[in-house]
Amino acid sequence: HIPGATCTNLPGTFSCACILGYTGDGVTCNDVDECASGSDNCHANATCSNSMGSFACACNAGYSGDGVTACTDEDECALGTDTCDNNATCTNLPGAFACACVTGFSGDGFSCVDIDECVAGTDNCHTDATCGNTIGSFTCTCNAGYTGDGVTTCVDDDECALGTHNCDAEATCTNTPGAFDCDCNVGYSGDGVTCVDNDECVLGTDNCSGNATCTNLPGTFSCACNLGFNGDGFNCTDIDECLTPYRCDHLIGTTCYNTAGNYECLCDP
């Protein structure tokens, strides 16, 4: 008996015929490679595998079915059998799938790394805002002294007008971009946050007359002419007491003599 052939008995003899899947004269039968000859009936999305006297059909990767009548595309994205990164989107394709990193990440879709937009300079933060990187994104925060959304607006805070400064009560607040300056008022000294009254009388920075008394006041001073002088304290003129009648009359035989800020009654010669 020849493998791959059938024997048929005939009166006084027999005949041999190759069975399906083989070719030859029945005495010699060779396997037919249906896959190579294209005589298989595998699905277009299946792979043909030859075997002795037959063949097998198996759906290609990404497809499922019997390999002959049906090979249906498998949606790996819907089934969750894809290998895309957690920070990537999966797109189903015939028999396969594609992965693409989402915005804020870079890579091939199978491996996605966060993009630091702040370092890369791809953020859209305002010039007076600070960029803070987050996973897959970034934040924009207006710098101290500014108010806004950090992207389209960062408006300078006028701490002087808002009363949020820490200047001394005896200092003047001046607004600057994003900050403020404190300067002690005239008559005071310090860093503007702490201001101490200057005692002009002790420091000798007053401009009182030499014949006046200086009195320190908060932030300033006052000048008062001494006894025997007349004026505004800055200019003091000696009072000639002898011009007043009868200045020395209580002392008989004396004459009045004016002195700086005073007078004397001297005996007549």
Tab-separated table of C-alpha atoms in Angstrom:
chain	number	residue	atom	x	y	z
A	1	HIS	CA	0.000	0.000	0.000
A	2	ILE	CA	1.426	3.351	-1.071
A	3	PRO	CA	1.090	6.193	1.524
A	4	GLY	CA	-1.077	8.973	0.096
A	5	ALA	CA	-2.863	6.641	-2.367
A	6	THR	CA	-5.994	4.461	-2.460
A	7	CYS	CA	-6.069	0.938	-3.874
A	8	THR	CA	-9.097	-0.203	-5.903
A	9	ASN	CA	-9.545	-3.966	-6.617
A	10	LEU	CA	-10.345	-4.878	-10.166
A	11	PRO	CA	-11.072	-8.330	-11.737
A	12	GLY	CA	-7.691	-9.927	-11.808
A	13	THR	CA	-5.849	-6.751	-10.923
A	14	PHE	CA	-6.059	-3.379	-8.991
A	15	SER	CA	-5.538	0.300	-9.520
A	16	CYS	CA	-3.820	2.974	-7.411
A	17	ALA	CA	-4.897	6.668	-7.200
A	18	CYS	CA	-3.343	9.442	-5.160
A	19	ILE	CA	-5.715	10.791	-2.522
A	20	LEU	CA	-6.665	14.457	-2.071
A	21	GLY	CA	-3.658	16.453	-1.022
A	22	TYR	CA	-1.211	14.343	-3.006
A	23	THR	CA	-0.254	14.212	-6.633
A	24	GLY	CA	1.241	11.415	-8.718
A	25	ASP	CA	0.368	8.212	-10.609
A	26	GLY	CA	-0.841	6.354	-7.550
A	27	VAL	CA	2.269	4.289	-7.394
A	28	THR	CA	4.248	7.372	-6.457
A	29	CYS	CA	2.381	10.139	-4.613
A	30	ASN	CA	3.916	13.439	-3.468
A	31	ASP	CA	2.397	15.913	-1.014
A	32	VAL	CA	0.765	18.965	-2.587
A	33	ASP	CA	1.862	22.256	-0.852
A	34	GLU	CA	-1.470	24.057	-1.002
A	35	CYS	CA	0.070	27.117	0.616
A	36	ALA	CA	2.730	27.460	-2.073
A	37	SER	CA	0.371	26.662	-4.919
A	38	GLY	CA	-2.312	29.027	-3.673
A	39	SER	CA	-4.917	26.303	-3.654
A	40	ASP	CA	-5.686	26.779	0.031
A	41	ASN	CA	-8.842	28.507	1.202
A	42	CYS	CA	-7.340	30.466	4.082
A	43	HIS	CA	-8.789	33.873	4.935
A	44	ALA	CA	-6.974	36.928	3.584
A	45	ASN	CA	-5.953	37.792	7.161
A	46	ALA	CA	-4.766	34.277	7.977
A	47	THR	CA	-1.525	32.350	7.496
A	48	CYS	CA	-1.454	29.010	5.672
A	49	SER	CA	0.710	26.175	7.084
A	50	ASN	CA	1.298	23.101	4.900
A	51	SER	CA	1.028	19.594	6.326
A	52	MET	CA	1.261	16.121	4.768
A	53	GLY	CA	-1.774	15.804	2.551
A	54	SER	CA	-3.425	18.923	3.909
A	55	PHE	CA	-2.894	22.423	5.330
A	56	ALA	CA	-3.955	24.568	8.269
A	57	CYS	CA	-5.187	28.179	8.459
A	58	ALA	CA	-4.523	30.391	11.482
A	59	CYS	CA	-5.623	34.032	11.830
A	60	ASN	CA	-2.732	36.477	11.900
A	61	ALA	CA	-1.787	38.338	15.062
A	62	GLY	CA	-4.364	40.978	15.770
A	63	TYR	CA	-7.183	38.916	14.296
A	64	SER	CA	-9.391	36.167	15.692
A	65	GLY	CA	-11.513	33.510	13.970
A	66	ASP	CA	-11.327	30.066	12.352
A	67	GLY	CA	-8.772	31.181	9.776
A	68	VAL	CA	-10.990	30.189	6.869
A	69	THR	CA	-14.363	31.924	6.931
A	70	ALA	CA	-13.541	34.659	9.404
A	71	CYS	CA	-10.571	36.585	10.771
A	72	THR	CA	-11.963	39.598	12.621
A	73	ASP	CA	-9.779	42.476	13.695
A	74	GLU	CA	-9.166	42.580	17.447
A	75	ASP	CA	-9.496	46.067	18.981
A	76	GLU	CA	-6.545	45.880	21.364
A	77	CYS	CA	-7.363	49.379	22.670
A	78	ALA	CA	-10.885	48.342	23.704
A	79	LEU	CA	-9.755	44.946	24.985
A	80	GLY	CA	-6.922	46.466	26.991
A	81	THR	CA	-4.369	44.139	25.439
A	82	ASP	CA	-2.299	46.988	24.020
A	83	THR	CA	1.100	47.876	25.478
A	84	CYS	CA	0.775	51.649	25.271
A	85	ASP	CA	2.195	53.782	28.080
A	86	ASN	CA	-0.278	54.999	30.703
A	87	ASN	CA	0.378	58.505	29.400
A	88	ALA	CA	-0.334	57.624	25.767
A	89	THR	CA	-3.414	57.227	23.586
A	90	CYS	CA	-4.129	53.931	21.815
A	91	THR	CA	-5.478	53.925	18.240
A	92	ASN	CA	-6.782	50.667	16.772
A	93	LEU	CA	-5.478	49.666	13.316
A	94	PRO	CA	-6.297	46.639	11.104
A	95	GLY	CA	-4.557	43.787	12.897
A	96	ALA	CA	-2.557	46.116	15.115
A	97	PHE	CA	-2.610	49.355	17.124
A	98	ALA	CA	-0.668	52.598	17.433
A	99	CYS	CA	0.459	54.447	20.566
A	100	ALA	CA	1.078	58.197	20.814
A	101	CYS	CA	2.187	60.112	23.907
A	102	VAL	CA	-0.396	62.608	25.118
A	103	THR	CA	0.308	66.356	25.323
A	104	GLY	CA	2.904	67.102	27.961
A	105	PHE	CA	4.836	63.875	27.379
A	106	SER	CA	7.426	62.749	24.840
A	107	GLY	CA	8.412	59.286	23.620
A	108	ASP	CA	7.392	56.538	21.209
A	109	GLY	CA	4.022	55.908	22.833
A	110	PHE	CA	5.183	52.744	24.538
A	111	SER	CA	7.394	54.754	26.863
A	112	CYS	CA	6.389	58.364	27.625
A	113	VAL	CA	8.398	60.835	29.719
A	114	ASP	CA	7.066	64.059	31.216
A	115	ILE	CA	8.133	67.237	29.391
A	116	ASP	CA	9.339	69.984	31.746
A	117	GLU	CA	7.822	72.932	29.922
A	118	CYS	CA	9.453	75.347	32.371
A	119	VAL	CA	12.951	74.143	31.501
A	120	ALA	CA	12.146	73.731	27.805
A	121	GLY	CA	10.727	77.250	27.639
A	122	THR	CA	7.513	76.033	26.012
A	123	ASP	CA	5.276	77.410	28.763
A	124	ASN	CA	3.128	80.482	28.219
A	125	CYS	CA	3.541	82.046	31.645
A	126	HIS	CA	3.497	85.827	32.019
A	127	THR	CA	6.869	87.560	32.266
A	128	ASP	CA	6.048	88.443	35.892
A	129	ALA	CA	5.002	84.888	36.790
A	130	THR	CA	6.828	81.730	37.853
A	131	CYS	CA	6.391	78.459	35.959
A	132	GLY	CA	5.942	75.273	38.000
A	133	ASN	CA	6.218	71.911	36.249
A	134	THR	CA	3.593	69.239	36.918
A	135	ILE	CA	3.184	65.732	35.518
A	136	GLY	CA	2.053	66.283	31.939
A	137	SER	CA	1.513	69.990	32.341
A	138	PHE	CA	2.648	73.133	34.205
A	139	THR	CA	1.308	75.962	36.334
A	140	CYS	CA	1.855	79.724	36.183
A	141	THR	CA	1.801	81.749	39.398
A	142	CYS	CA	2.235	85.512	39.517
A	143	ASN	CA	5.346	86.541	41.414
A	144	ALA	CA	5.123	88.188	44.831
A	145	GLY	CA	3.864	91.718	44.424
A	146	TYR	CA	1.689	90.849	41.409
A	147	THR	CA	-1.891	89.610	41.021
A	148	GLY	CA	-3.485	87.768	38.090
A	149	ASP	CA	-3.952	84.400	36.407
A	150	GLY	CA	-0.233	84.022	35.726
A	151	VAL	CA	-0.737	83.633	31.988
A	152	THR	CA	-2.442	86.642	30.443
A	153	THR	CA	-2.192	89.026	33.395
A	154	CYS	CA	0.106	89.744	36.324
A	155	VAL	CA	-0.697	93.252	37.528
A	156	ASP	CA	1.565	95.041	39.988
A	157	ASP	CA	0.123	95.302	43.503
A	158	ASP	CA	0.364	98.843	44.862
A	159	GLU	CA	1.184	97.876	48.445
A	160	CYS	CA	1.251	101.550	49.414
A	161	ALA	CA	-2.328	102.123	48.276
A	162	LEU	CA	-3.537	98.736	49.545
A	163	GLY	CA	-1.960	99.258	52.943
A	164	THR	CA	-0.151	95.900	52.763
A	165	HIS	CA	3.308	97.455	53.210
A	166	ASN	CA	5.283	97.326	56.457
A	167	CYS	CA	6.698	100.837	56.399
A	168	ASP	CA	7.026	102.713	59.689
A	169	ALA	CA	4.301	105.210	60.516
A	170	GLU	CA	6.955	107.921	60.162
A	171	ALA	CA	8.081	106.709	56.726
A	172	THR	CA	6.905	107.279	53.172
A	173	CYS	CA	5.932	104.250	51.068
A	174	THR	CA	6.814	104.338	47.356
A	175	ASN	CA	5.431	101.647	45.051
A	176	THR	CA	7.847	99.868	42.694
A	177	PRO	CA	7.201	97.052	40.164
A	178	GLY	CA	6.393	94.013	42.280
A	179	ALA	CA	7.564	95.621	45.511
A	180	PHE	CA	7.792	98.900	47.438
A	181	ASP	CA	10.329	101.139	49.158
A	182	CYS	CA	10.157	102.664	52.638
A	183	ASP	CA	11.998	105.924	53.347
A	184	CYS	CA	12.008	107.609	56.745
A	185	ASN	CA	10.450	111.059	56.688
A	186	VAL	CA	12.537	114.193	57.247
A	187	GLY	CA	13.487	114.386	60.899
A	188	TYR	CA	13.702	110.612	61.257
A	189	SER	CA	16.404	108.042	60.510
A	190	GLY	CA	16.318	104.289	59.970
A	191	ASP	CA	15.676	101.672	57.286
A	192	GLY	CA	12.138	102.833	56.598
A	193	VAL	CA	10.616	99.859	58.379
A	194	THR	CA	11.833	101.255	61.689
A	195	CYS	CA	12.265	105.030	61.964
A	196	VAL	CA	13.647	106.853	65.011
A	197	ASP	CA	13.214	110.567	65.679
A	198	ASN	CA	16.348	112.649	65.114
A	199	ASP	CA	17.080	114.977	68.065
A	200	GLU	CA	18.335	117.917	66.034
A	201	CYS	CA	19.091	119.845	69.209
A	202	VAL	CA	21.491	117.178	70.474
A	203	LEU	CA	22.908	116.440	67.032
A	204	GLY	CA	23.506	120.134	66.402
A	205	THR	CA	21.674	119.987	63.077
A	206	ASP	CA	19.195	122.666	64.089
A	207	ASN	CA	19.490	126.201	62.764
A	208	CYS	CA	18.384	128.035	65.886
A	209	SER	CA	20.001	131.355	66.717
A	210	GLY	CA	22.941	131.294	69.088
A	211	ASN	CA	20.724	133.312	71.430
A	212	ALA	CA	17.829	130.858	71.274
A	213	THR	CA	16.877	127.581	72.939
A	214	CYS	CA	16.287	124.488	70.758
A	215	THR	CA	13.465	122.116	71.734
A	216	ASN	CA	13.207	118.709	70.049
A	217	LEU	CA	9.822	117.702	68.628
A	218	PRO	CA	8.720	114.495	66.832
A	219	GLY	CA	10.390	114.753	63.427
A	220	THR	CA	11.391	118.375	63.870
A	221	PHE	CA	12.405	121.023	66.440
A	222	SER	CA	11.451	124.487	67.603
A	223	CYS	CA	13.551	127.562	68.402
A	224	ALA	CA	12.678	130.191	71.034
A	225	CYS	CA	14.730	133.312	71.689
A	226	ASN	CA	16.258	133.409	75.146
A	227	LEU	CA	15.207	135.936	77.783
A	228	GLY	CA	16.480	139.334	76.816
A	229	PHE	CA	16.254	138.674	73.089
A	230	ASN	CA	13.482	139.151	70.591
A	231	GLY	CA	12.775	137.298	67.310
A	232	ASP	CA	11.489	134.072	65.766
A	233	GLY	CA	14.152	131.857	67.339
A	234	PHE	CA	16.137	131.619	64.149
A	235	ASN	CA	17.053	135.284	64.322
A	236	CYS	CA	17.215	136.806	67.812
A	237	THR	CA	17.974	140.486	68.469
A	238	ASP	CA	19.103	141.795	71.804
A	239	ILE	CA	16.454	143.803	73.673
A	240	ASP	CA	17.856	147.148	74.930
A	241	GLU	CA	16.200	147.190	78.315
A	242	CYS	CA	17.696	150.628	79.008
A	243	LEU	CA	15.320	152.098	76.450
A	244	THR	CA	12.533	151.408	78.877
A	245	PRO	CA	12.053	154.557	81.016
A	246	TYR	CA	12.978	154.462	84.647
A	247	ARG	CA	14.754	151.118	84.297
A	248	CYS	CA	17.256	151.948	87.099
A	249	ASP	CA	15.297	154.685	88.890
A	250	HIS	CA	14.764	152.477	91.890
A	251	LEU	CA	18.500	152.766	92.483
A	252	ILE	CA	19.263	156.433	93.046
A	253	GLY	CA	22.508	157.627	91.538
A	254	THR	CA	22.773	154.809	88.962
A	255	THR	CA	22.746	154.682	85.194
A	256	CYS	CA	21.381	151.818	83.000
A	257	TYR	CA	23.846	150.073	80.713
A	258	ASN	CA	22.624	147.530	78.150
A	259	THR	CA	24.363	144.134	77.905
A	260	ALA	CA	23.770	141.178	75.590
A	261	GLY	CA	20.448	139.785	76.738
A	262	ASN	CA	20.424	141.852	79.921
A	263	TYR	CA	21.329	145.241	81.471
A	264	GLU	CA	23.243	146.646	84.434
A	265	CYS	CA	22.599	149.568	86.756
A	266	LEU	CA	25.954	151.143	87.566
A	267	CYS	CA	26.632	153.907	90.055
A	268	ASP	CA	27.278	157.264	88.579
A	269	PRO	CA	30.850	158.569	88.941
